PDB file of C-alpha atoms in Angstrom:
ATOM      1  CA  MET A   1      82.757 -97.560 169.141  1.00 55.00           C
ATOM      2  CA  HIS A   2      86.243 -98.228 170.557  1.00 75.00           C
ATOM      3  CA  ILE A   3      88.493-100.927 169.086  1.00 83.00           C
ATOM      4  CA  GLN A   4      89.176-102.213 172.621  1.00 83.00           C
ATOM      5  CA  SER A   5      85.571-103.411 172.838  1.00 84.00           C
ATOM      6  CA  PHE A   6      86.143-105.535 169.738  1.00 84.00           C
ATOM      7  CA  GLU A   7      89.372-106.891 171.228  1.00 87.00           C
ATOM      8  CA  PHE A   8      87.605-107.945 174.423  1.00 87.00           C
ATOM      9  CA  PHE A   9      84.700-109.377 172.422  1.00 88.00           C
ATOM     10  CA  TYR A  10      87.109-111.420 170.280  1.00 88.00           C
ATOM     11  CA  LYS A  11      88.966-112.769 173.330  1.00 90.00           C
ATOM     12  CA  VAL A  12      85.698-113.776 175.013  1.00 88.00           C
ATOM     13  CA  CYS A  13      84.614-115.571 171.816  1.00 88.00           C
ATOM     14  CA  LEU A  14      87.792-117.650 171.877  1.00 89.00           C
ATOM     15  CA  ALA A  15      87.720-118.349 175.615  1.00 87.00           C
ATOM     16  CA  LYS A  16      83.908-118.681 175.848  1.00 88.00           C
ATOM     17  CA  SER A  17      84.197-117.106 179.283  1.00 88.00           C
ATOM     18  CA  ILE A  18      84.004-113.505 180.477  1.00 86.00           C
ATOM     19  CA  SER A  19      85.585-114.313 183.843  1.00 87.00           C
ATOM     20  CA  LYS A  20      88.588-116.049 182.269  1.00 89.00           C
ATOM     21  CA  VAL A  21      89.302-113.120 179.925  1.00 88.00           C
ATOM     22  CA  ALA A  22      88.842-110.648 182.798  1.00 85.00           C
ATOM     23  CA  ASN A  23      91.456-112.498 184.877  1.00 88.00           C
ATOM     24  CA  GLU A  24      93.903-112.728 181.949  1.00 87.00           C
ATOM     25  CA  SER A  25      93.400-109.024 181.111  1.00 84.00           C
ATOM     26  CA  HIS A  26      93.750-107.935 184.762  1.00 83.00           C
ATOM     27  CA  ILE A  27      90.429-106.087 184.868  1.00 86.00           C
ATOM     28  CA  SER A  28      87.271-106.737 186.856  1.00 87.00           C
ATOM     29  CA  GLN A  29      84.581-108.959 185.431  1.00 86.00           C
ATOM     30  CA  SER A  30      82.052-106.143 185.694  1.00 86.00           C
ATOM     31  CA  ALA A  31      84.318-103.759 183.743  1.00 85.00           C
ATOM     32  CA  LEU A  32      84.708-106.342 180.977  1.00 84.00           C
ATOM     33  CA  SER A  33      80.958-106.968 180.927  1.00 86.00           C
ATOM     34  CA  GLN A  34      80.430-103.222 180.506  1.00 87.00           C
ATOM     35  CA  GLN A  35      82.785-103.179 177.520  1.00 86.00           C
ATOM     36  CA  ILE A  36      80.795-105.990 175.884  1.00 87.00           C
ATOM     37  CA  GLN A  37      77.532-104.230 176.729  1.00 88.00           C
ATOM     38  CA  LYS A  38      78.779-101.008 175.102  1.00 87.00           C
ATOM     39  CA  LEU A  39      79.573-102.942 171.928  1.00 87.00           C
ATOM     40  CA  GLU A  40      76.153-104.586 171.947  1.00 87.00           C
ATOM     41  CA  ASN A  41      74.444-101.243 172.501  1.00 87.00           C
ATOM     42  CA  SER A  42      76.358 -99.532 169.699  1.00 88.00           C
ATOM     43  CA  LEU A  43      75.566-102.347 167.250  1.00 88.00           C
ATOM     44  CA  GLY A  44      72.007-102.756 168.448  1.00 89.00           C
ATOM     45  CA  TYR A  45      72.196-106.527 168.873  1.00 88.00           C
ATOM     46  CA  GLU A  46      72.821-108.994 171.670  1.00 90.00           C
ATOM     47  CA  LEU A  47      76.037-110.818 170.840  1.00 88.00           C
ATOM     48  CA  PHE A  48      76.228-113.425 173.602  1.00 88.00           C
ATOM     49  CA  ILE A  49      73.882-115.833 175.328  1.00 88.00           C
ATOM     50  CA  ARG A  50      75.102-115.826 178.927  1.00 85.00           C
ATOM     51  CA  SER A  51      74.751-118.756 181.322  1.00 82.00           C
ATOM     52  CA  ASN A  52      76.461-120.292 184.356  1.00 80.00           C
ATOM     53  CA  LYS A  53      78.500-122.445 181.951  1.00 79.00           C
ATOM     54  CA  GLY A  54      79.927-119.418 180.134  1.00 80.00           C
ATOM     55  CA  VAL A  55      78.838-117.632 176.971  1.00 85.00           C
ATOM     56  CA  GLU A  56      77.713-118.675 173.511  1.00 88.00           C
ATOM     57  CA  LEU A  57      77.443-116.514 170.412  1.00 90.00           C
ATOM     58  CA  THR A  58      74.073-115.445 169.075  1.00 90.00           C
ATOM     59  CA  LYS A  59      73.594-115.494 165.298  1.00 91.00           C
ATOM     60  CA  GLN A  60      74.435-111.786 165.258  1.00 89.00           C
ATOM     61  CA  GLY A  61      77.476-112.510 167.426  1.00 87.00           C
ATOM     62  CA  GLU A  62      78.710-115.070 164.897  1.00 89.00           C
ATOM     63  CA  VAL A  63      78.595-112.404 162.176  1.00 89.00           C
ATOM     64  CA  VAL A  64      80.556-109.914 164.311  1.00 88.00           C
ATOM     65  CA  PHE A  65      83.105-112.617 165.227  1.00 88.00           C
ATOM     66  CA  ARG A  66      83.820-113.270 161.527  1.00 87.00           C
ATOM     67  CA  TYR A  67      84.840-109.639 161.057  1.00 87.00           C
ATOM     68  CA  ALA A  68      86.337-108.822 164.465  1.00 86.00           C
ATOM     69  CA  GLU A  69      89.831-110.224 163.904  1.00 84.00           C
ATOM     70  CA  ASN A  70      90.282-108.356 160.621  1.00 83.00           C
ATOM     71  CA  LEU A  71      89.010-105.118 162.194  1.00 85.00           C
ATOM     72  CA  ILE A  72      91.510-105.447 165.044  1.00 85.00           C
ATOM     73  CA  ARG A  73      94.421-106.336 162.752  1.00 83.00           C
ATOM     74  CA  THR A  74      93.569-103.551 160.308  1.00 85.00           C
ATOM     75  CA  TYR A  75      93.473-101.035 163.172  1.00 84.00           C
ATOM     76  CA  LYS A  76      96.873-102.201 164.449  1.00 81.00           C
ATOM     77  CA  LYS A  77      98.296-102.056 160.913  1.00 80.00           C
ATOM     78  CA  MET A  78      97.068 -98.450 160.646  1.00 81.00           C
ATOM     79  CA  LEU A  79      98.850 -97.550 163.913  1.00 79.00           C
ATOM     80  CA  GLU A  80     102.038 -99.226 162.665  1.00 76.00           C
ATOM     81  CA  GLU A  81     101.925 -97.247 159.425  1.00 72.00           C
ATOM     82  CA  LEU A  82     101.447 -94.014 161.378  1.00 74.00           C
ATOM     83  CA  ASP A  83     104.452 -94.881 163.545  1.00 68.00           C
ATOM     84  CA  ASN A  84     106.512 -95.800 160.478  1.00 63.00           C
ATOM     85  CA  LEU A  85     105.999 -92.419 158.786  1.00 60.00           C
ATOM     86  CA  SER A  86     108.844 -90.995 160.828  1.00 54.00           C
ATOM     87  CA  THR A  87     111.053 -94.084 160.721  1.00 56.00           C
ATOM     88  CA  GLU A  88     112.275 -96.656 158.219  1.00 60.00           C
ATOM     89  CA  GLU A  89     109.539 -98.115 156.036  1.00 72.00           C
ATOM     90  CA  LYS A  90     108.264-101.520 157.122  1.00 81.00           C
ATOM     91  CA  ILE A  91     107.101-104.097 154.568  1.00 87.00           C
ATOM     92  CA  ILE A  92     104.959-106.924 155.922  1.00 91.00           C
ATOM     93  CA  VAL A  93     105.313-110.181 154.005  1.00 92.00           C
ATOM     94  CA  GLU A  94     103.213-113.269 154.649  1.00 93.00           C
ATOM     95  CA  GLY A  95     104.132-116.686 153.321  1.00 91.00           C
ATOM     96  CA  SER A  96     102.682-120.158 153.546  1.00 87.00           C
ATOM     97  CA  TYR A  97     104.548-122.201 156.136  1.00 83.00           C
ATOM     98  CA  PRO A  98     107.114-124.009 153.939  1.00 82.00           C
ATOM     99  CA  ILE A  99     107.967-120.871 151.956  1.00 87.00           C
ATOM    100  CA  ALA A 100     108.176-118.510 154.947  1.00 88.00           C
ATOM    101  CA  THR A 101     110.141-120.952 157.084  1.00 86.00           C
ATOM    102  CA  TYR A 102     112.563-122.519 154.631  1.00 86.00           C
ATOM    103  CA  SER A 103     112.764-120.364 151.474  1.00 86.00           C
ATOM    104  CA  LEU A 104     112.263-116.644 152.141  1.00 88.00           C
ATOM    105  CA  PRO A 105     114.770-115.733 154.919  1.00 88.00           C
ATOM    106  CA  CYS A 106     117.698-115.669 152.479  1.00 87.00           C
ATOM    107  CA  SER A 107     115.725-113.569 149.993  1.00 88.00           C
ATOM    108  CA  LEU A 108     114.834-110.979 152.635  1.00 88.00           C
ATOM    109  CA  PHE A 109     118.459-110.824 153.781  1.00 89.00           C
ATOM    110  CA  ARG A 110     119.576-110.001 150.218  1.00 89.00           C
ATOM    111  CA  LEU A 111     116.752-107.492 149.802  1.00 87.00           C
ATOM    112  CA  LYS A 112     117.802-105.750 153.024  1.00 87.00           C
ATOM    113  CA  GLN A 113     121.315-105.410 151.606  1.00 88.00           C
ATOM    114  CA  LYS A 114     119.951-103.910 148.380  1.00 87.00           C
ATOM    115  CA  TYR A 115     117.343-101.660 150.059  1.00 85.00           C
ATOM    116  CA  PRO A 116     118.705-100.856 153.548  1.00 85.00           C
ATOM    117  CA  ASN A 117     115.938 -98.315 154.260  1.00 81.00           C
ATOM    118  CA  TYR A 118     113.260-100.990 154.093  1.00 85.00           C
ATOM    119  CA  ASN A 119     112.493-103.219 157.055  1.00 86.00           C
ATOM    120  CA  TYR A 120     110.848-106.580 156.451  1.00 88.00           C
ATOM    121  CA  GLU A 121     108.519-108.468 158.765  1.00 89.00           C
ATOM    122  CA  LEU A 122     107.888-112.081 157.741  1.00 92.00           C
ATOM    123  CA  ILE A 123     104.749-113.819 159.007  1.00 91.00           C
ATOM    124  CA  THR A 124     103.713-117.437 158.508  1.00 89.00           C
ATOM    125  CA  ASN A 125     100.121-118.052 157.474  1.00 88.00           C
ATOM    126  CA  TYR A 126      97.885-120.302 155.368  1.00 85.00           C
ATOM    127  CA  SER A 127      97.436-119.447 151.685  1.00 86.00           C
ATOM    128  CA  ASP A 128      93.705-118.651 151.986  1.00 86.00           C
ATOM    129  CA  ASN A 129      94.381-116.282 154.900  1.00 88.00           C
ATOM    130  CA  ILE A 130      97.269-114.630 153.046  1.00 91.00           C
ATOM    131  CA  ILE A 131      95.067-113.862 150.048  1.00 90.00           C
ATOM    132  CA  GLU A 132      92.512-112.280 152.373  1.00 89.00           C
ATOM    133  CA  ASP A 133      95.185-110.318 154.276  1.00 91.00           C
ATOM    134  CA  VAL A 134      96.761-108.867 151.106  1.00 90.00           C
ATOM    135  CA  SER A 135      93.289-107.931 149.846  1.00 89.00           C
ATOM    136  CA  ASN A 136      92.460-106.191 153.147  1.00 88.00           C
ATOM    137  CA  ASP A 137      95.850-104.427 153.508  1.00 86.00           C
ATOM    138  CA  ILE A 138      96.801-106.486 156.571  1.00 89.00           C
ATOM    139  CA  CYS A 139     100.072-107.295 154.814  1.00 90.00           C
ATOM    140  CA  ASP A 140     101.814-105.821 151.763  1.00 91.00           C
ATOM    141  CA  LEU A 141     102.752-108.986 149.874  1.00 92.00           C
ATOM    142  CA  GLY A 142     102.201-112.711 150.090  1.00 93.00           C
ATOM    143  CA  PHE A 143     103.649-115.977 148.855  1.00 92.00           C
ATOM    144  CA  VAL A 144     100.976-118.626 148.303  1.00 90.00           C
ATOM    145  CA  ILE A 145     100.726-122.065 146.765  1.00 83.00           C
ATOM    146  CA  LYS A 146      97.658-121.416 144.679  1.00 79.00           C
ATOM    147  CA  LYS A 147      96.768-118.802 142.088  1.00 83.00           C
ATOM    148  CA  PRO A 148      94.268-116.391 143.660  1.00 83.00           C
ATOM    149  CA  ASP A 149      90.939-115.706 141.984  1.00 83.00           C
ATOM    150  CA  ASN A 150      90.666-112.082 143.062  1.00 81.00           C
ATOM    151  CA  ASN A 151      90.242-109.099 140.749  1.00 83.00           C
ATOM    152  CA  ILE A 152      92.065-106.620 143.008  1.00 86.00           C
ATOM    153  CA  LEU A 153      95.258-108.714 143.227  1.00 89.00           C
ATOM    154  CA  SER A 154      98.185-109.143 140.898  1.00 88.00           C
ATOM    155  CA  ASN A 155      99.986-112.476 140.910  1.00 89.00           C
ATOM    156  CA  TYR A 156     103.408-113.500 139.666  1.00 90.00           C
ATOM    157  CA  LYS A 157     104.435-117.122 139.234  1.00 89.00           C
ATOM    158  CA  MET A 158     107.654-117.666 141.160  1.00 88.00           C
ATOM    159  CA  GLY A 159     108.275-121.237 140.059  1.00 84.00           C
ATOM    160  CA  ILE A 160     107.481-124.636 141.482  1.00 84.00           C
ATOM    161  CA  GLU A 161     108.051-126.449 144.759  1.00 85.00           C
ATOM    162  CA  ARG A 162     108.677-130.173 144.640  1.00 88.00           C
ATOM    163  CA  ILE A 163     106.729-132.514 146.871  1.00 89.00           C
ATOM    164  CA  ALA A 164     109.172-135.030 148.328  1.00 91.00           C
ATOM    165  CA  LEU A 165     108.211-138.504 149.473  1.00 93.00           C
ATOM    166  CA  VAL A 166     110.582-139.230 152.354  1.00 95.00           C
ATOM    167  CA  ALA A 167     111.365-142.094 154.696  1.00 95.00           C
ATOM    168  CA  ASP A 168     113.837-142.842 157.463  1.00 95.00           C
ATOM    169  CA  PRO A 169     117.013-144.350 155.918  1.00 95.00           C
ATOM    170  CA  LYS A 170     116.405-147.590 157.882  1.00 94.00           C
ATOM    171  CA  TYR A 171     112.767-147.850 156.750  1.00 94.00           C
ATOM    172  CA  ASN A 172     112.218-150.826 154.436  1.00 92.00           C
ATOM    173  CA  ILE A 173     111.354-149.170 151.126  1.00 93.00           C
ATOM    174  CA  GLU A 174     113.149-148.978 147.793  1.00 91.00           C
ATOM    175  CA  LYS A 175     114.417-145.642 146.457  1.00 92.00           C
ATOM    176  CA  SER A 176     112.063-145.977 143.491  1.00 92.00           C
ATOM    177  CA  ILE A 177     108.580-147.496 143.723  1.00 91.00           C
ATOM    178  CA  THR A 178     105.423-147.696 141.665  1.00 89.00           C
ATOM    179  CA  ILE A 179     102.301-145.859 142.726  1.00 86.00           C
ATOM    180  CA  ASP A 180     100.653-149.241 143.448  1.00 87.00           C
ATOM    181  CA  GLU A 181     103.467-150.122 145.869  1.00 90.00           C
ATOM    182  CA  LEU A 182     102.944-146.803 147.660  1.00 90.00           C
ATOM    183  CA  PHE A 183      99.510-147.908 148.878  1.00 88.00           C
ATOM    184  CA  LYS A 184     101.107-150.718 150.906  1.00 91.00           C
ATOM    185  CA  HIS A 185     102.968-148.308 153.216  1.00 94.00           C
ATOM    186  CA  PRO A 186     101.717-146.319 156.252  1.00 96.00           C
ATOM    187  CA  ILE A 187     101.473-142.610 155.406  1.00 92.00           C
ATOM    188  CA  ILE A 188     101.887-139.662 157.768  1.00 94.00           C
ATOM    189  CA  MET A 189      99.848-136.888 156.132  1.00 90.00           C
ATOM    190  CA  LEU A 190     100.429-133.160 156.496  1.00 86.00           C
ATOM    191  CA  ASP A 191      97.302-131.210 157.474  1.00 77.00           C
ATOM    192  CA  ASN A 192      95.120-130.038 154.585  1.00 64.00           C
ATOM    193  CA  LYS A 193      95.400-126.326 155.513  1.00 65.00           C
ATOM    194  CA  LEU A 194      98.884-126.346 154.034  1.00 65.00           C
ATOM    195  CA  LYS A 195      97.323-127.516 150.737  1.00 71.00           C
ATOM    196  CA  ILE A 196      99.766-130.420 150.254  1.00 77.00           C
ATOM    197  CA  LYS A 197      96.880-132.886 150.347  1.00 78.00           C
ATOM    198  CA  ASN A 198      95.006-130.859 147.709  1.00 78.00           C
ATOM    199  CA  GLN A 199      98.006-130.995 145.401  1.00 78.00           C
ATOM    200  CA  LEU A 200      98.385-134.734 145.959  1.00 83.00           C
ATOM    201  CA  GLU A 201      94.703-135.324 145.184  1.00 83.00           C
ATOM    202  CA  GLU A 202      95.178-133.749 141.741  1.00 82.00           C
ATOM    203  CA  ILE A 203      98.425-135.618 141.085  1.00 82.00           C
ATOM    204  CA  PHE A 204      96.915-138.973 142.060  1.00 83.00           C
ATOM    205  CA  LYS A 205      93.768-138.295 140.043  1.00 85.00           C
ATOM    206  CA  LYS A 206      95.851-137.674 136.893  1.00 83.00           C
ATOM    207  CA  ALA A 207      97.627-140.976 137.565  1.00 79.00           C
ATOM    208  CA  GLY A 208      94.271-142.783 137.810  1.00 84.00           C
ATOM    209  CA  HIS A 209      94.311-143.305 141.583  1.00 84.00           C
ATOM    210  CA  ASP A 210      92.309-142.045 144.546  1.00 85.00           C
ATOM    211  CA  ILE A 211      94.272-140.499 147.440  1.00 84.00           C
ATOM    212  CA  LYS A 212      91.580-141.765 149.830  1.00 86.00           C
ATOM    213  CA  ASN A 213      92.991-145.269 149.354  1.00 87.00           C
ATOM    214  CA  LEU A 214      96.299-144.311 150.975  1.00 89.00           C
ATOM    215  CA  ASN A 215      97.014-145.967 154.330  1.00 91.00           C
ATOM    216  CA  VAL A 216      97.057-142.741 156.375  1.00 91.00           C
ATOM    217  CA  VAL A 217      97.975-143.531 159.982  1.00 92.00           C
ATOM    218  CA  PHE A 218      98.476-139.949 161.266  1.00 88.00           C
ATOM    219  CA  ASN A 219      97.400-136.434 160.275  1.00 88.00           C
ATOM    220  CA  PHE A 220      99.552-133.554 161.583  1.00 88.00           C
ATOM    221  CA  ASP A 221      99.437-129.794 161.034  1.00 82.00           C
ATOM    222  CA  SER A 222     103.165-129.384 161.722  1.00 85.00           C
ATOM    223  CA  ILE A 223     105.983-130.260 159.334  1.00 88.00           C
ATOM    224  CA  GLU A 224     108.310-130.841 162.279  1.00 90.00           C
ATOM    225  CA  ALA A 225     105.811-133.266 163.858  1.00 91.00           C
ATOM    226  CA  VAL A 226     105.642-135.169 160.564  1.00 92.00           C
ATOM    227  CA  LYS A 227     109.425-135.318 160.284  1.00 93.00           C
ATOM    228  CA  SER A 228     109.727-136.525 163.882  1.00 94.00           C
ATOM    229  CA  SER A 229     107.324-139.411 163.170  1.00 94.00           C
ATOM    230  CA  VAL A 230     109.180-140.325 159.977  1.00 94.00           C
ATOM    231  CA  PHE A 231     112.506-140.343 161.864  1.00 94.00           C
ATOM    232  CA  LYS A 232     110.971-142.841 164.295  1.00 93.00           C
ATOM    233  CA  GLY A 233     109.976-145.135 161.458  1.00 92.00           C
ATOM    234  CA  TYR A 234     106.212-144.776 161.919  1.00 94.00           C
ATOM    235  CA  GLY A 235     105.680-144.356 158.200  1.00 93.00           C
ATOM    236  CA  ILE A 236     106.583-142.298 155.140  1.00 94.00           C
ATOM    237  CA  SER A 237     105.365-138.839 154.217  1.00 95.00           C
ATOM    238  CA  PHE A 238     104.898-136.233 151.492  1.00 92.00           C
ATOM    239  CA  LEU A 239     106.540-132.922 152.408  1.00 92.00           C
ATOM    240  CA  PRO A 240     107.657-129.744 150.591  1.00 89.00           C
ATOM    241  CA  TYR A 241     111.168-130.417 149.318  1.00 90.00           C
ATOM    242  CA  SER A 242     112.469-127.148 150.826  1.00 88.00           C
ATOM    243  CA  SER A 243     111.481-128.398 154.296  1.00 89.00           C
ATOM    244  CA  VAL A 244     113.553-131.605 154.030  1.00 91.00           C
ATOM    245  CA  LYS A 245     116.403-130.814 151.631  1.00 90.00           C
ATOM    246  CA  GLN A 246     118.922-130.412 154.482  1.00 90.00           C
ATOM    247  CA  GLU A 247     117.947-133.777 155.986  1.00 93.00           C
ATOM    248  CA  ILE A 248     118.149-135.411 152.558  1.00 93.00           C
ATOM    249  CA  TYR A 249     121.587-133.874 151.932  1.00 92.00           C
ATOM    250  CA  LYS A 250     122.816-135.091 155.340  1.00 93.00           C
ATOM    251  CA  LYS A 251     121.241-138.515 154.645  1.00 93.00           C
ATOM    252  CA  GLN A 252     119.007-138.223 157.685  1.00 94.00           C
ATOM    253  CA  LEU A 253     116.049-138.849 155.386  1.00 94.00           C
ATOM    254  CA  LYS A 254     115.740-140.984 152.287  1.00 94.00           C
ATOM    255  CA  LEU A 255     114.098-139.557 149.156  1.00 94.00           C
ATOM    256  CA  VAL A 256     111.725-142.019 147.515  1.00 93.00           C
ATOM    257  CA  LYS A 257     110.763-141.604 143.863  1.00 92.00           C
ATOM    258  CA  ILE A 258     107.360-142.692 142.547  1.00 90.00           C
ATOM    259  CA  LYS A 259     107.859-143.956 139.000  1.00 87.00           C
ATOM    260  CA  GLU A 260     106.241-141.905 136.234  1.00 80.00           C
ATOM    261  CA  VAL A 261     104.688-139.426 138.687  1.00 81.00           C
ATOM    262  CA  LYS A 262     105.778-135.777 138.874  1.00 82.00           C
ATOM    263  CA  MET A 263     104.981-134.172 142.208  1.00 84.00           C
ATOM    264  CA  HIS A 264     105.120-130.400 142.515  1.00 85.00           C
ATOM    265  CA  TYR A 265     102.966-127.302 143.006  1.00 83.00           C
ATOM    266  CA  GLU A 266     103.248-123.697 141.860  1.00 86.00           C
ATOM    267  CA  ILE A 267     104.338-120.752 144.029  1.00 89.00           C
ATOM    268  CA  TYR A 268     102.838-117.286 143.459  1.00 92.00           C
ATOM    269  CA  LEU A 269     103.814-113.853 144.727  1.00 92.00           C
ATOM    270  CA  ILE A 270     100.685-111.742 145.238  1.00 92.00           C
ATOM    271  CA  THR A 271     100.162-108.013 145.782  1.00 91.00           C
ATOM    272  CA  LYS A 272      97.466-105.417 145.327  1.00 87.00           C
ATOM    273  CA  LYS A 273      97.193-104.243 141.713  1.00 83.00           C
ATOM    274  CA  ASP A 274      99.492-101.486 140.421  1.00 71.00           C
ATOM    275  CA  GLU A 275      97.353 -98.523 141.451  1.00 62.00           C
ATOM    276  CA  PHE A 276      97.633 -99.577 145.112  1.00 65.00           C
ATOM    277  CA  LYS A 277     101.376-100.299 145.201  1.00 72.00           C
ATOM    278  CA  THR A 278     103.919 -98.256 147.118  1.00 78.00           C
ATOM    279  CA  GLN A 279     107.445 -97.824 145.796  1.00 82.00           C
ATOM    280  CA  SER A 280     108.747-100.306 148.355  1.00 84.00           C
ATOM    281  CA  VAL A 281     106.327-102.982 147.131  1.00 85.00           C
ATOM    282  CA  ILE A 282     107.232-102.220 143.499  1.00 86.00           C
ATOM    283  CA  ASP A 283     110.933-102.668 144.349  1.00 87.00           C
ATOM    284  CA  PHE A 284     110.148-105.962 146.109  1.00 87.00           C
ATOM    285  CA  VAL A 285     108.168-107.288 143.141  1.00 86.00           C
ATOM    286  CA  GLU A 286     110.791-106.244 140.601  1.00 88.00           C
ATOM    287  CA  TYR A 287     113.490-107.997 142.623  1.00 87.00           C
ATOM    288  CA  PHE A 288     111.549-111.256 142.669  1.00 86.00           C
ATOM    289  CA  LYS A 289     110.578-110.973 138.997  1.00 84.00           C
ATOM    290  CA  GLU A 290     114.288-110.804 138.224  1.00 84.00           C
ATOM    291  CA  PHE A 291     115.669-113.385 140.645  1.00 82.00           C
ATOM    292  CA  GLY A 292     112.631-115.423 141.731  1.00 75.00           C
ATOM    293  CA  PRO A 293     113.387-118.743 143.433  1.00 75.00           C
ATOM    294  CA  LYS A 294     117.110-118.300 142.735  1.00 77.00           C
ATOM    295  CA  SER A 295     117.204-116.112 145.831  1.00 76.00           C
ATOM    296  CA  PHE A 296     115.454-118.696 148.034  1.00 80.00           C
ATOM    297  CA  CYS A 297     117.450-120.496 150.732  1.00 76.00           C
TER     298      CYS A 297
END
């Protein structure tokens, strides 16, 4: 069973069209169909229901789709490791969006100075995916915003990240408000995959309030999209402090404090347990155990 068959299968799943994937891959439709047929024959199951409208996954196809991406990524990681045996060692680090984008670049620059023979590749991902990728050896280390419940992983608390409530400087809101006053304002909410909403739900619950009562006018999965809407005065928003500290410093955004409410979440560095660690990963972990968030940008 060739990995290319899985790659074509995965692309067809996403596109829901054999002809579209054939055109994009610059092969004939019949050749692509043969690749899919070979995969079906080797597995012993029909994976697609074909029609004039395209293709749909069978129940067996849905199972294969769940594993296909990891199989492809694991195969590519294996090839990279084989290539790296004769070159400098590469360390793949995944981080949740705010950490990877705003906090880690400075740390990796300092690590490169300390360990010049190590190369670092930084990838942005969601915390749940990072936990899965570290577990499956897709990446070497991860920075997540929740403590993983996984018996093959080690985790190290790196500190906390503040959640900042921000508004445009011209927006009519005081610099310090009560939680009751917050519910009067339009909120631009960051997508739940980044786990900010989960953290806020716990914070509000401890304060005796339900986050569902917030006046949420937009939901975005991009921090930059949220900031753009706040700049235009469409509402106020909760964002990781690291993602807005430059704008706050330059007074492009106004930091709003909610009285008697502490807003933050914990950051964890995760790796495979000691018996699986390479020397490069051990060096990485020891560096962060010593310096932690002090090395963040």
